[in-house]
Short mmCIF file of C-alpha atoms (C1' of nucleotides) in Angstrom, two decimals:
data_model
loop_
_atom_site.label_atom_id
_atom_site.label_comp_id
_atom_site.label_asym_id
_atom_site.label_seq_id
_atom_site.Cartn_x
_atom_site.Cartn_y
_atom_site.Cartn_z
CA MET A 21 -29.16 18.40 -25.03
CA ARG A 22 -27.00 21.13 -23.67
CA LYS A 23 -28.26 24.29 -23.78
CA ASN A 24 -25.23 25.29 -26.31
CA SER A 25 -27.55 25.69 -28.96
CA LEU A 26 -24.60 25.69 -31.78
CA ILE A 27 -25.65 22.17 -32.25
CA PRO A 28 -27.69 22.04 -35.33
CA ARG A 29 -30.93 20.67 -35.60
CA VAL A 30 -33.41 19.65 -38.53
CA ASN A 31 -36.44 18.13 -38.62
CA ALA A 32 -36.74 14.02 -38.00
CA ASN A 33 -39.10 11.97 -39.85
CA CYS A 34 -39.84 8.48 -38.29
CA ALA A 35 -42.21 7.57 -41.23
CA THR A 36 -39.46 7.58 -44.05
CA CYS A 37 -36.76 6.49 -41.41
CA SER A 38 -34.95 3.35 -42.85
CA LEU A 39 -34.46 2.40 -39.09
CA ARG A 40 -38.22 2.24 -37.96
CA GLU A 41 -38.42 -1.16 -37.51
CA LEU A 42 -35.02 -1.12 -34.99
CA CYS A 43 -36.05 1.90 -33.42
CA LEU A 44 -39.00 3.37 -31.24
CA PRO A 45 -41.62 3.01 -34.00
CA LEU A 46 -41.76 -0.65 -34.43
CA GLY A 47 -45.24 -1.85 -34.53
CA LEU A 48 -47.11 1.28 -34.98
CA ASN A 49 -49.21 2.28 -37.95
CA GLU A 50 -49.29 4.90 -40.21
CA HIS A 51 -51.56 7.03 -38.32
CA GLU A 52 -49.59 6.47 -35.09
CA ILE A 53 -46.15 6.99 -36.81
CA ILE A 54 -47.42 10.45 -37.74
CA LEU A 55 -48.17 11.04 -34.14
CA LEU A 56 -44.55 9.96 -33.10
CA ASP A 57 -43.51 12.26 -35.69
CA LYS A 58 -44.48 15.37 -33.99
CA LEU A 59 -42.97 14.35 -30.76
CA VAL A 60 -39.76 13.62 -32.19
CA SER A 61 -39.36 16.94 -33.80
CA HIS A 62 -35.49 17.35 -33.78
CA LYS A 63 -32.62 15.92 -35.00
CA CYS A 64 -29.06 16.73 -33.93
CA LYS A 65 -25.57 16.29 -35.31
CA ILE A 66 -22.86 15.19 -32.82
CA GLN A 67 -19.15 15.12 -34.30
CA ARG A 68 -16.94 12.58 -33.39
CA GLY A 69 -15.26 13.11 -29.73
CA GLU A 70 -18.23 15.22 -28.87
CA PHE A 71 -20.53 14.62 -26.05
CA LEU A 72 -23.94 14.19 -26.43
CA HIS A 73 -24.29 14.64 -22.57
CA ARG A 74 -22.44 14.62 -19.58
CA ALA A 75 -23.45 13.03 -15.97
CA GLY A 76 -25.16 15.28 -14.29
CA LEU A 77 -27.06 17.00 -16.51
CA ARG A 78 -30.79 17.50 -16.07
CA PHE A 79 -32.76 14.43 -18.03
CA GLN A 80 -35.34 16.11 -20.46
CA SER A 81 -35.07 13.61 -23.44
CA LEU A 82 -33.93 10.27 -24.78
CA TYR A 83 -32.02 10.07 -27.84
CA ALA A 84 -32.50 7.44 -30.65
CA ILE A 85 -29.54 7.15 -32.86
CA ARG A 86 -30.17 8.17 -36.48
CA ARG A 87 -26.79 7.60 -37.54
CA GLY A 88 -23.20 6.83 -36.16
CA PHE A 89 -22.00 4.98 -32.86
CA PHE A 90 -21.62 6.29 -29.06
CA LYS A 91 -20.18 5.05 -25.85
CA THR A 92 -21.72 5.75 -22.65
CA CYS A 93 -19.17 5.70 -19.48
CA ILE A 94 -19.32 6.67 -15.96
CA LEU A 95 -16.71 7.94 -13.72
CA GLU A 96 -15.88 6.89 -10.22
CA LYS A 97 -14.77 9.57 -7.98
CA ASP A 98 -11.16 8.12 -7.89
CA GLY A 99 -10.92 8.66 -11.48
CA ARG A 100 -11.34 5.23 -12.79
CA GLN A 101 -13.75 4.92 -15.97
CA GLN A 102 -16.01 2.45 -16.89
CA VAL A 103 -17.56 2.08 -20.36
CA THR A 104 -21.00 0.73 -20.02
CA GLY A 105 -21.97 0.33 -23.41
CA PHE A 106 -21.74 1.10 -26.78
CA TYR A 107 -24.81 2.19 -29.01
CA MET A 108 -25.56 1.87 -32.59
CA THR A 109 -28.10 3.25 -35.15
CA GLY A 110 -31.71 2.47 -33.86
CA GLU A 111 -30.59 2.13 -30.05
CA LEU A 112 -31.79 4.78 -27.61
CA LEU A 113 -29.55 6.63 -25.31
CA GLY A 114 -30.62 8.17 -21.94
CA LEU A 115 -32.75 4.94 -20.41
CA ASP A 116 -30.68 5.05 -17.17
CA ALA A 117 -31.78 8.93 -16.60
CA ILE A 118 -35.20 8.19 -15.96
CA SER A 119 -34.75 6.97 -12.40
CA THR A 120 -32.81 9.83 -11.26
CA GLU A 121 -34.12 12.49 -13.80
CA THR A 122 -30.21 13.23 -14.45
CA TYR A 123 -27.84 11.62 -17.04
CA ASN A 124 -25.73 9.10 -15.09
CA CYS A 125 -23.12 8.65 -17.76
CA ASP A 126 -21.21 10.74 -20.18
CA THR A 127 -22.24 10.07 -23.69
CA VAL A 128 -19.55 10.47 -26.42
CA ALA A 129 -20.02 9.99 -30.39
CA LEU A 130 -17.22 7.58 -31.50
CA GLU A 131 -17.99 8.68 -35.37
CA ASP A 132 -20.13 11.63 -36.92
CA SER A 133 -23.24 10.90 -35.47
CA GLU A 134 -26.80 12.22 -35.69
CA VAL A 135 -29.64 11.46 -33.10
CA CYS A 136 -33.29 12.14 -32.92
CA GLU A 137 -34.25 13.87 -29.68
CA VAL A 138 -37.44 12.19 -27.95
CA PRO A 139 -38.82 14.45 -25.21
CA PHE A 140 -39.54 12.06 -22.42
CA ALA A 141 -42.63 13.59 -20.68
CA LYS A 142 -44.14 13.99 -24.02
CA LEU A 143 -43.30 10.26 -25.11
CA GLU A 144 -45.19 9.02 -21.61
CA GLU A 145 -47.98 11.27 -22.53
CA MET A 146 -48.15 10.07 -26.14
CA SER A 147 -47.90 6.23 -24.96
CA ARG A 148 -50.95 6.67 -23.00
CA ASN A 149 -53.28 6.89 -26.12
CA ILE A 150 -50.69 4.33 -28.15
CA PRO A 151 -50.43 1.18 -26.26
CA THR A 152 -48.49 -0.21 -28.97
CA LEU A 153 -45.91 2.42 -28.29
CA MET A 154 -46.02 2.08 -24.55
CA HIS A 155 -45.66 -1.80 -24.85
CA HIS A 156 -42.75 -1.37 -27.01
CA PHE A 157 -41.00 0.79 -24.98
CA HIS A 158 -41.29 -1.38 -22.17
CA LYS A 159 -39.60 -4.05 -24.19
CA ILE A 160 -36.81 -1.81 -25.34
CA MET A 161 -36.06 -1.20 -21.37
CA SER A 162 -36.23 -4.74 -20.38
CA ARG A 163 -33.96 -5.54 -23.05
CA GLU A 164 -31.34 -3.25 -21.84
CA ILE A 165 -31.65 -5.00 -18.64
CA VAL A 166 -31.36 -8.37 -20.25
CA LYS A 167 -28.24 -6.87 -22.05
CA ASP A 168 -26.70 -5.74 -18.82
CA HIS A 169 -27.21 -9.24 -17.22
CA GLY A 170 -25.34 -10.71 -20.20
CA VAL A 171 -22.39 -8.27 -19.52
CA MET A 172 -22.31 -9.37 -15.92
CA MET A 173 -22.19 -12.77 -16.93
CA LEU A 174 -19.41 -12.02 -19.42
CA LEU A 175 -17.63 -10.20 -16.75
CA GLY A 176 -18.24 -12.27 -14.08
CA SER A 177 -17.17 -15.76 -15.25
CA MET A 178 -15.42 -15.74 -18.80
CA ARG A 179 -11.79 -15.40 -19.22
CA ALA A 180 -10.32 -12.61 -21.82
CA GLU A 181 -10.31 -14.58 -24.93
CA GLU A 182 -13.77 -15.70 -24.35
CA ARG A 183 -14.91 -12.09 -23.62
CA LEU A 184 -13.56 -10.82 -26.76
CA ALA A 185 -14.86 -13.50 -28.96
CA ALA A 186 -18.46 -12.93 -27.14
CA PHE A 187 -17.90 -9.11 -27.97
CA LEU A 188 -17.28 -9.39 -31.58
CA LEU A 189 -20.20 -11.67 -32.04
CA ASN A 190 -22.62 -9.62 -30.54
CA LEU A 191 -21.18 -6.28 -32.66
CA SER A 192 -21.35 -8.75 -35.63
CA ARG A 193 -25.23 -9.60 -35.03
CA ARG A 194 -26.04 -6.22 -34.49
CA PHE A 195 -24.24 -5.11 -37.82
CA VAL A 196 -26.31 -7.89 -39.63
CA LYS A 197 -29.65 -6.60 -38.25
CA ARG A 198 -28.50 -3.32 -39.80
CA GLY A 199 -28.05 -4.31 -43.41
CA TYR A 200 -24.03 -4.55 -43.17
CA SER A 201 -21.63 -7.66 -43.26
CA ALA A 202 -21.48 -10.12 -40.32
CA SER A 203 -17.78 -10.67 -41.11
CA ASP A 204 -16.37 -7.71 -41.88
CA PHE A 205 -16.34 -4.40 -39.92
CA ILE A 206 -14.61 -1.08 -38.52
CA LEU A 207 -14.39 -1.07 -35.06
CA ARG A 208 -15.30 2.78 -33.89
CA MET A 209 -13.57 2.27 -30.46
CA THR A 210 -10.05 2.10 -29.06
CA ARG A 211 -8.25 -1.15 -27.74
CA GLU A 212 -8.62 0.81 -24.17
CA GLU A 213 -12.30 1.04 -24.63
CA ILE A 214 -12.83 -2.21 -25.77
CA GLY A 215 -10.86 -3.44 -22.47
CA SER A 216 -12.97 -0.88 -20.08
CA TYR A 217 -16.22 -2.44 -21.17
CA LEU A 218 -14.85 -6.11 -20.83
CA GLY A 219 -12.91 -5.63 -17.77
CA LEU A 220 -9.56 -5.94 -19.13
CA LYS A 221 -6.57 -3.65 -19.58
CA PHE A 222 -5.81 -2.72 -23.46
CA GLU A 223 -2.66 -4.74 -23.72
CA THR A 224 -4.49 -7.94 -22.84
CA VAL A 225 -7.26 -7.01 -25.36
CA SER A 226 -4.49 -6.68 -27.83
CA ARG A 227 -3.25 -9.85 -27.06
CA ALA A 228 -6.60 -11.56 -27.41
CA PHE A 229 -6.69 -10.29 -30.71
CA SER A 230 -3.54 -11.67 -31.63
CA ARG A 231 -4.23 -14.99 -30.51
CA LEU A 232 -7.60 -15.19 -32.22
CA GLN A 233 -5.78 -13.96 -35.38
CA ASP A 234 -3.16 -16.52 -35.11
CA GLU A 235 -5.67 -19.36 -34.92
CA ASN A 236 -6.84 -18.09 -38.08
CA ILE A 237 -10.39 -17.45 -36.66
CA ILE A 238 -10.16 -13.60 -37.37
CA SER A 239 -8.00 -11.15 -38.76
CA VAL A 240 -7.21 -7.58 -37.46
CA ASN A 241 -5.83 -4.54 -39.22
CA ASN A 242 -6.08 -2.14 -36.65
CA LYS A 243 -9.55 -1.02 -36.17
CA HIS A 244 -10.36 -3.31 -39.11
CA VAL A 245 -11.79 -6.86 -38.20
CA SER A 246 -12.62 -9.82 -40.56
CA ILE A 247 -14.35 -12.81 -38.91
CA HIS A 248 -12.92 -15.78 -40.97
CA ASP A 249 -14.46 -18.60 -39.02
CA MET A 250 -17.81 -17.68 -37.14
CA ASP A 251 -18.26 -21.23 -35.83
CA ARG A 252 -14.70 -21.50 -34.26
CA LEU A 253 -15.33 -17.83 -32.99
CA ARG A 254 -18.75 -19.13 -31.36
CA SER A 255 -16.91 -22.15 -29.83
CA LYS A 256 -14.76 -19.72 -27.91
CA VAL A 257 -17.29 -18.58 -25.81
CA GLY A 258 -18.87 -21.04 -23.36
CA ASN A 259 -16.10 -23.89 -24.06
CA SER A 260 -13.91 -23.06 -20.74
CA MET B 10 -46.37 -18.46 -11.69
CA ARG B 11 -46.08 -22.32 -12.51
CA LYS B 12 -49.10 -23.93 -13.20
CA ASN B 13 -48.82 -25.96 -10.15
CA SER B 14 -51.46 -24.52 -7.95
CA LEU B 15 -50.00 -26.08 -4.69
CA ILE B 16 -48.49 -22.75 -4.04
CA PRO B 17 -50.86 -20.96 -1.77
CA ARG B 18 -52.64 -17.44 -2.54
CA VAL B 19 -54.39 -15.13 -0.54
CA ASN B 20 -55.49 -11.44 -1.31
CA ALA B 21 -52.86 -8.92 -1.61
CA ASN B 22 -53.60 -5.15 -0.30
CA CYS B 23 -51.67 -2.29 -1.33
CA ALA B 24 -53.52 0.03 0.52
CA THR B 25 -52.46 -1.07 4.17
CA CYS B 26 -49.10 -2.44 2.90
CA SER B 27 -46.20 -1.23 5.17
CA LEU B 28 -44.06 -1.62 1.84
CA ARG B 29 -46.06 0.69 -0.12
CA GLU B 30 -43.69 3.67 -0.33
CA LEU B 31 -40.93 1.25 -1.33
CA CYS B 32 -43.05 -0.25 -4.00
CA LEU B 33 -45.03 -0.16 -7.04
CA PRO B 34 -47.59 2.53 -5.39
CA LEU B 35 -45.49 4.95 -4.81
CA GLY B 36 -47.15 8.43 -5.13
CA LEU B 37 -50.33 7.15 -5.70
CA ASN B 38 -53.21 8.65 -4.04
CA GLU B 39 -55.96 6.86 -2.21
CA HIS B 40 -58.09 6.20 -4.97
CA GLU B 41 -55.66 4.99 -7.48
CA ILE B 42 -54.07 2.50 -4.82
CA ILE B 43 -57.49 1.12 -4.48
CA LEU B 44 -57.72 0.45 -8.01
CA LEU B 45 -53.94 -0.96 -8.05
CA ASP B 46 -55.27 -3.32 -5.50
CA LYS B 47 -57.85 -4.89 -7.90
CA LEU B 48 -55.05 -5.88 -10.19
CA VAL B 49 -52.65 -6.85 -7.67
CA SER B 50 -55.23 -9.45 -6.38
CA HIS B 51 -52.93 -12.61 -5.47
CA LYS B 52 -50.23 -12.86 -2.98
CA CYS B 53 -48.17 -16.19 -2.83
CA LYS B 54 -45.89 -17.87 -0.54
CA ILE B 55 -42.71 -19.31 -1.76
CA GLN B 56 -40.57 -21.55 0.75
CA ARG B 57 -36.66 -21.04 1.10
CA GLY B 58 -34.89 -22.86 -1.72
CA GLU B 59 -38.21 -23.28 -3.84
CA PHE B 60 -38.33 -21.61 -7.37
CA LEU B 61 -40.70 -18.55 -8.31
CA HIS B 62 -40.05 -19.63 -11.77
CA ARG B 63 -37.31 -21.05 -14.08
CA ALA B 64 -35.76 -19.77 -17.05
CA GLY B 65 -37.89 -20.14 -20.26
CA LEU B 66 -41.26 -20.14 -18.49
CA ARG B 67 -43.61 -18.09 -20.57
CA PHE B 68 -44.12 -14.50 -19.00
CA GLN B 69 -47.28 -13.01 -17.61
CA SER B 70 -46.52 -11.41 -14.45
CA LEU B 71 -44.29 -9.32 -12.30
CA TYR B 72 -43.95 -10.17 -8.68
CA ALA B 73 -43.51 -7.54 -5.91
CA ILE B 74 -41.68 -8.97 -2.69
CA ARG B 75 -43.94 -8.84 0.00
CA ARG B 76 -41.78 -10.86 2.63
CA GLY B 77 -38.31 -12.44 1.99
CA PHE B 78 -35.32 -12.77 -0.14
CA PHE B 79 -34.58 -13.97 -3.74
CA LYS B 80 -31.59 -14.56 -5.99
CA THR B 81 -31.83 -14.45 -9.69
CA CYS B 82 -29.56 -16.36 -11.98
CA ILE B 83 -28.79 -17.24 -15.47
CA LEU B 84 -27.16 -20.70 -16.63
CA GLU B 85 -24.75 -20.81 -19.37
CA LYS B 86 -25.04 -23.67 -21.77
CA ASP B 87 -21.87 -25.10 -20.48
CA GLY B 88 -23.59 -25.16 -16.90
CA ARG B 89 -21.80 -21.98 -15.35
CA GLN B 90 -24.29 -20.18 -13.51
CA GLN B 91 -24.29 -16.53 -12.76
CA VAL B 92 -26.05 -14.70 -10.01
CA THR B 93 -27.60 -11.69 -11.77
CA GLY B 94 -29.23 -10.09 -8.49
CA PHE B 95 -30.44 -10.34 -5.09
CA TYR B 96 -34.02 -8.82 -4.43
CA MET B 97 -35.58 -7.66 -0.89
CA THR B 98 -38.88 -6.53 -0.11
CA GLY B 99 -40.82 -3.82 -2.07
CA GLU B 100 -38.44 -4.99 -5.11
CA LEU B 101 -39.95 -5.91 -8.55
CA LEU B 102 -38.72 -9.36 -9.91
CA GLY B 103 -39.69 -10.19 -13.58
CA LEU B 104 -38.49 -7.01 -15.42
CA ASP B 105 -35.94 -8.99 -17.58
CA ALA B 106 -38.73 -10.96 -19.08
CA ILE B 107 -40.94 -8.17 -20.62
CA SER B 108 -38.56 -7.93 -23.54
CA THR B 109 -38.79 -11.97 -24.32
CA GLU B 110 -41.98 -12.67 -23.04
CA THR B 111 -40.20 -15.39 -21.20
CA TYR B 112 -38.63 -15.51 -17.91
CA ASN B 113 -34.69 -15.14 -18.53
CA CYS B 114 -33.51 -16.46 -15.31
CA ASP B 115 -34.20 -18.79 -12.39
CA THR B 116 -35.78 -17.04 -9.69
CA VAL B 117 -34.96 -18.50 -6.10
CA ALA B 118 -36.29 -17.81 -2.64
CA LEU B 119 -33.62 -17.71 -0.05
CA GLU B 120 -35.50 -17.85 2.82
CA ASP B 121 -39.33 -18.05 3.43
CA SER B 122 -40.83 -15.52 1.29
CA GLU B 123 -44.26 -14.06 -0.25
CA VAL B 124 -44.74 -12.10 -3.26
CA CYS B 125 -47.56 -9.99 -4.95
CA GLU B 126 -48.50 -11.17 -8.36
CA VAL B 127 -48.63 -8.07 -10.85
CA PRO B 128 -50.28 -9.30 -14.25
CA PHE B 129 -48.28 -7.18 -16.54
CA ALA B 130 -51.01 -6.76 -19.46
CA LYS B 131 -53.21 -5.32 -16.76
CA LEU B 132 -50.57 -3.23 -15.36
CA GLU B 133 -49.89 -1.63 -18.85
CA GLU B 134 -53.71 -0.96 -19.31
CA MET B 135 -53.86 0.56 -15.92
CA SER B 136 -50.91 2.82 -16.22
CA ARG B 137 -52.82 4.39 -19.20
CA ASN B 138 -55.12 6.05 -16.73
CA ILE B 139 -52.90 6.51 -13.85
CA PRO B 140 -49.92 8.34 -15.45
CA THR B 141 -48.04 8.55 -11.81
CA LEU B 142 -48.10 4.62 -11.89
CA MET B 143 -46.76 4.85 -15.63
CA HIS B 144 -44.00 7.08 -14.82
CA HIS B 145 -42.96 5.47 -11.37
CA PHE B 146 -43.14 1.99 -13.34
CA HIS B 147 -40.26 3.61 -15.84
CA LYS B 148 -38.27 4.92 -12.99
CA ILE B 149 -38.18 1.53 -11.37
CA MET B 150 -37.07 -0.03 -14.82
CA SER B 151 -34.56 2.68 -15.32
CA ARG B 152 -33.33 2.14 -11.58
CA GLU B 153 -32.51 -1.58 -12.40
CA ILE B 154 -30.49 -0.63 -15.42
CA VAL B 155 -28.51 1.81 -13.33
CA LYS B 156 -28.05 -0.64 -10.73
CA ASP B 157 -26.70 -2.99 -13.34
CA HIS B 158 -24.38 -0.44 -14.60
CA GLY B 159 -22.96 -0.09 -11.04
CA VAL B 160 -22.50 -3.90 -11.12
CA MET B 161 -20.62 -3.95 -14.26
CA MET B 162 -18.43 -1.16 -12.68
CA LEU B 163 -17.59 -3.32 -9.88
CA LEU B 164 -16.92 -6.38 -11.98
CA GLY B 165 -14.50 -4.55 -14.48
CA SER B 166 -12.48 -2.65 -12.27
CA MET B 167 -12.59 -3.52 -8.44
CA ARG B 168 -10.56 -5.78 -6.50
CA ALA B 169 -11.76 -8.50 -4.66
CA GLU B 170 -11.78 -6.76 -0.93
CA GLU B 171 -13.50 -3.55 -2.60
CA ARG B 172 -16.22 -5.47 -4.42
CA LEU B 173 -16.98 -7.28 -1.20
CA ALA B 174 -17.12 -3.76 0.62
CA ALA B 175 -19.30 -2.18 -1.89
CA PHE B 176 -21.61 -5.26 -1.63
CA LEU B 177 -22.04 -5.04 1.74
CA LEU B 178 -22.58 -1.33 1.68
CA ASN B 179 -25.35 -1.95 -0.84
CA LEU B 180 -27.08 -4.45 1.21
CA SER B 181 -26.59 -2.01 4.47
CA ARG B 182 -28.24 0.83 2.49
CA ARG B 183 -31.38 -1.37 1.46
CA PHE B 184 -31.59 -2.51 5.03
CA VAL B 185 -31.96 0.77 6.28
CA LYS B 186 -34.36 1.64 3.64
CA ARG B 187 -36.46 -1.02 5.32
CA GLY B 188 -36.31 -0.19 9.09
CA TYR B 189 -33.61 -2.62 9.75
CA SER B 190 -29.83 -1.89 11.29
CA ALA B 191 -27.47 -0.66 8.96
CA SER B 192 -24.66 -2.25 10.79
CA ASP B 193 -26.12 -5.60 11.78
CA PHE B 194 -27.72 -8.27 9.53
CA ILE B 195 -27.96 -11.76 8.45
CA LEU B 196 -26.70 -12.57 5.01
CA ARG B 197 -29.40 -14.82 3.21
CA MET B 198 -27.00 -16.23 0.74
CA THR B 199 -23.90 -18.54 0.62
CA ARG B 200 -20.59 -17.55 0.14
CA GLU B 201 -20.78 -19.16 -3.10
CA GLU B 202 -23.60 -16.99 -4.12
CA ILE B 203 -21.95 -13.88 -3.14
CA GLY B 204 -18.92 -15.01 -5.37
CA SER B 205 -21.07 -15.58 -8.12
CA TYR B 206 -22.61 -12.15 -8.07
CA LEU B 207 -19.21 -10.61 -7.30
CA GLY B 208 -17.45 -12.61 -10.10
CA LEU B 209 -14.93 -14.18 -7.38
CA LYS B 210 -14.60 -17.74 -6.19
CA PHE B 211 -15.93 -18.61 -2.89
CA GLU B 212 -12.67 -18.97 -1.41
CA THR B 213 -11.87 -15.20 -2.47
CA VAL B 214 -15.28 -14.27 -0.80
CA SER B 215 -14.10 -16.15 2.69
CA ARG B 216 -10.61 -14.46 2.59
CA ALA B 217 -12.09 -10.91 1.98
CA PHE B 218 -14.37 -11.37 4.52
CA SER B 219 -11.77 -12.44 7.01
CA ARG B 220 -9.34 -9.87 5.83
CA LEU B 221 -11.95 -7.17 6.90
CA GLN B 222 -12.65 -8.90 10.09
CA ASP B 223 -8.62 -8.91 10.85
CA GLU B 224 -8.99 -5.04 10.17
CA ASN B 225 -11.71 -4.61 12.70
CA ILE B 226 -14.10 -3.08 10.03
CA ILE B 227 -16.17 -5.76 10.45
CA SER B 228 -16.86 -9.04 12.43
CA VAL B 229 -18.27 -12.01 10.83
CA ASN B 230 -19.85 -14.93 12.38
CA ASN B 231 -21.10 -17.20 9.51
CA LYS B 232 -24.17 -15.58 8.18
CA HIS B 233 -23.89 -12.91 10.81
CA VAL B 234 -22.40 -9.61 9.72
CA SER B 235 -21.81 -6.47 11.83
CA ILE B 236 -20.18 -3.68 10.49
CA HIS B 237 -17.98 -1.83 13.13
CA ASP B 238 -16.32 1.19 10.94
CA MET B 239 -18.93 2.38 8.35
CA ASP B 240 -16.35 4.94 7.34
CA ARG B 241 -13.43 2.79 6.71
CA LEU B 242 -15.57 0.22 5.00
CA ARG B 243 -16.55 3.10 2.79
CA SER B 244 -13.09 4.16 2.10
CA LYS B 245 -12.38 0.46 0.86
CA VAL B 246 -14.35 1.32 -2.05
CA GLY B 247 -12.70 3.42 -4.74
CA ASN B 248 -9.54 3.86 -3.05
CA SER B 249 -7.40 1.32 -4.93
"C1'" DT C 19 -28.82 -37.75 18.84
"C1'" DA C 20 -25.91 -39.35 15.42
"C1'" DA C 21 -24.47 -39.51 10.61
"C1'" DA C 22 -24.40 -36.82 6.36
"C1'" DA C 23 -23.90 -33.54 3.62
"C1'" DG C 24 -23.29 -28.81 2.77
"C1'" DC C 25 -20.87 -24.48 3.81
"C1'" DC C 26 -16.96 -22.11 5.60
"C1'" DT C 27 -12.17 -21.35 6.69
"C1'" DT C 28 -7.32 -21.41 5.92
"C1'" DG C 29 -3.04 -22.93 3.59
"C1'" DA C 30 0.25 -23.90 -0.57
"C1'" DT C 31 0.62 -23.79 -5.14
"C1'" DT C 32 -0.13 -22.18 -9.91
"C1'" DC C 33 -1.74 -19.18 -13.44
"C1'" DA C 34 -4.24 -15.65 -16.11
"C1'" DG C 35 -4.09 -11.18 -16.63
"C1'" DA C 36 -1.89 -6.61 -14.65
"C1'" DT C 37 2.02 -4.18 -14.90
"C1'" DC C 38 6.03 -2.24 -16.60
"C1'" DA C 39 8.95 -1.10 -20.69
"C1'" DA C 40 10.37 -0.43 -25.61
"C1'" DT C 41 8.79 -0.02 -30.21
"C1'" DT C 42 6.08 0.51 -34.04
"C1'" DC C 43 2.20 2.21 -36.59
"C1'" DA C 44 -1.28 5.63 -37.62
"C1'" DT C 45 -3.55 9.83 -37.54
"C1'" DA C 46 -3.63 14.89 -36.83
"C1'" DG C 47 -2.13 19.13 -36.81
"C1'" DG C 48 1.12 22.72 -37.87
"C1'" DC D 28 4.63 17.27 -46.21
"C1'" DC D 29 6.76 16.46 -41.89
"C1'" DT D 30 6.20 16.13 -37.22
"C1'" DA D 31 4.15 15.11 -32.88
"C1'" DT D 32 0.90 12.61 -30.45
"C1'" DG D 33 -1.84 8.99 -29.53
"C1'" DA D 34 -2.87 3.89 -30.26
"C1'" DA D 35 -1.41 -0.68 -31.00
"C1'" DT D 36 1.90 -4.40 -30.48
"C1'" DT D 37 4.95 -7.54 -28.23
"C1'" DG D 38 8.19 -8.87 -24.73
"C1'" DA D 39 9.57 -9.62 -19.78
"C1'" DT D 40 7.75 -9.82 -15.13
"C1'" DC D 41 4.92 -9.48 -11.17
"C1'" DT D 42 0.75 -10.22 -8.47
"C1'" DG D 43 -3.94 -10.98 -6.85
"C1'" DA D 44 -7.20 -14.51 -7.13
"C1'" DA D 45 -7.93 -19.26 -8.94
"C1'" DT D 46 -7.11 -23.97 -7.96
"C1'" DC D 47 -5.92 -27.66 -5.49
"C1'" DA D 48 -6.24 -29.52 -0.73
"C1'" DA D 49 -7.49 -30.50 4.43
"C1'" DG D 50 -10.03 -30.14 7.87
"C1'" DG D 51 -13.65 -27.66 11.23
"C1'" DC D 52 -18.52 -25.84 11.77
"C1'" DT D 53 -23.53 -26.13 10.74
"C1'" DT D 54 -27.73 -27.91 9.44
"C1'" DT D 55 -30.49 -31.12 7.87
"C1'" DT D 56 -32.28 -35.70 8.20
"C1'" DA D 57 -32.33 -40.40 9.10
#
DNA sequence: TAAAAGCCTTGATTCAGATCAATTCATAGG
DNA sequence: CCTATGAATTGATCTGAATCAAGGCTTTTA
């Protein structure tokens, strides 16, 4: 977290958090959750457009998203920017920073958000005594790797429309897990950010949206997306 | 590891292994290394072209590469294949399998190789008592994530020649770490496998090689690559 | 040692997506 | 509330990489 302590903090509380089955505490018993609660002592609010942290800052903590939506991106020296991920509630930010002890990417809130700070050294210390916690943490890291391999597949071998279809299906699945509609949601990111993530220019993203709409598979109204035909959307992926 | 036990096994020995500073034991003291040795009790040889494991097999162990070279790839249902990584000595295979408890990718030896089996449950157990080991393992996983983000950047925003240049520089760096020449090496993979990894067709890879050669930056003779002008090769990356 | 199979290179052509450009639409700020 | 700024759409054109095709080289194996 930035030194700038204008960012408000309040107590976190895993035991009563509705996200606990999506988040770090998965599988812990009552007693263990109380221990974890001591570790995750601070929540902090990040306004839309603000940085949780910038690349280069020294790594201390992971952040679990309690509310809101983030993007992470890396910046090449020549100015090119690549969005490396979009993160929603219950997901962990900062896993890439463990290796270098420095955050490797800029992390920006795409809507008003709130994160729980997880001091990493303490997490490691605690996980020595809570094998379930350790194991689940390993699964979370491994899942990140699997996710990235999926994106590599997408970037390496899919065409524009396929990429967008895969992207929408991925968002949909994650919304469902959180109790939201599978077929009706608001995009938090711009066409340009989607394009960066999918390896496309924003005009191409826009055209791909329009084409899916013309085929009556989805409808798009600016940031509002409705999926009308989930099966045909699915068949767009991996059929080319 | 496959049940098929024709694959020969011999005792491993981290304490005397020349790769130990690249591999899992990094930072451990003499006593701790001896403990780790008990855990990593089996080595096993894999001939060129053979699978270490296939996607779908139940996950039990990570594998540290003692000798040789591997590729990992995932297969889409429509038959498309994507190479997700190339791995050399001292690197860990199987990190992606922790999340699903099933190997997610096919892992194939690209030359005669030897791996050390690391039973994962035992590694977790042991790392409870050896904080250095736990921390280093976390760094290794995190490094994998950072590496994947780099590949996403490459796939998302670089052009063919840039991608190949970045790829060669990456190989070069890894060879140096292992005591080999930075500028002179043998590729273990085909043009098609390079292409799959870089999101290009093999003809494009071949042309990119030829162009770098025409510019006297490298010379290529089939699988043998010599880098003549490291600076110009570097300037190919991130200058477009 | 020859034949076969796979791998690599290079040329010609095509095409998906990038780029350039013009408008419209939405949101934020004065 | 209106204006300004950024976001999105859509069209026209261009281009880098894919595709199609042919031939040479290497490695394997019979």
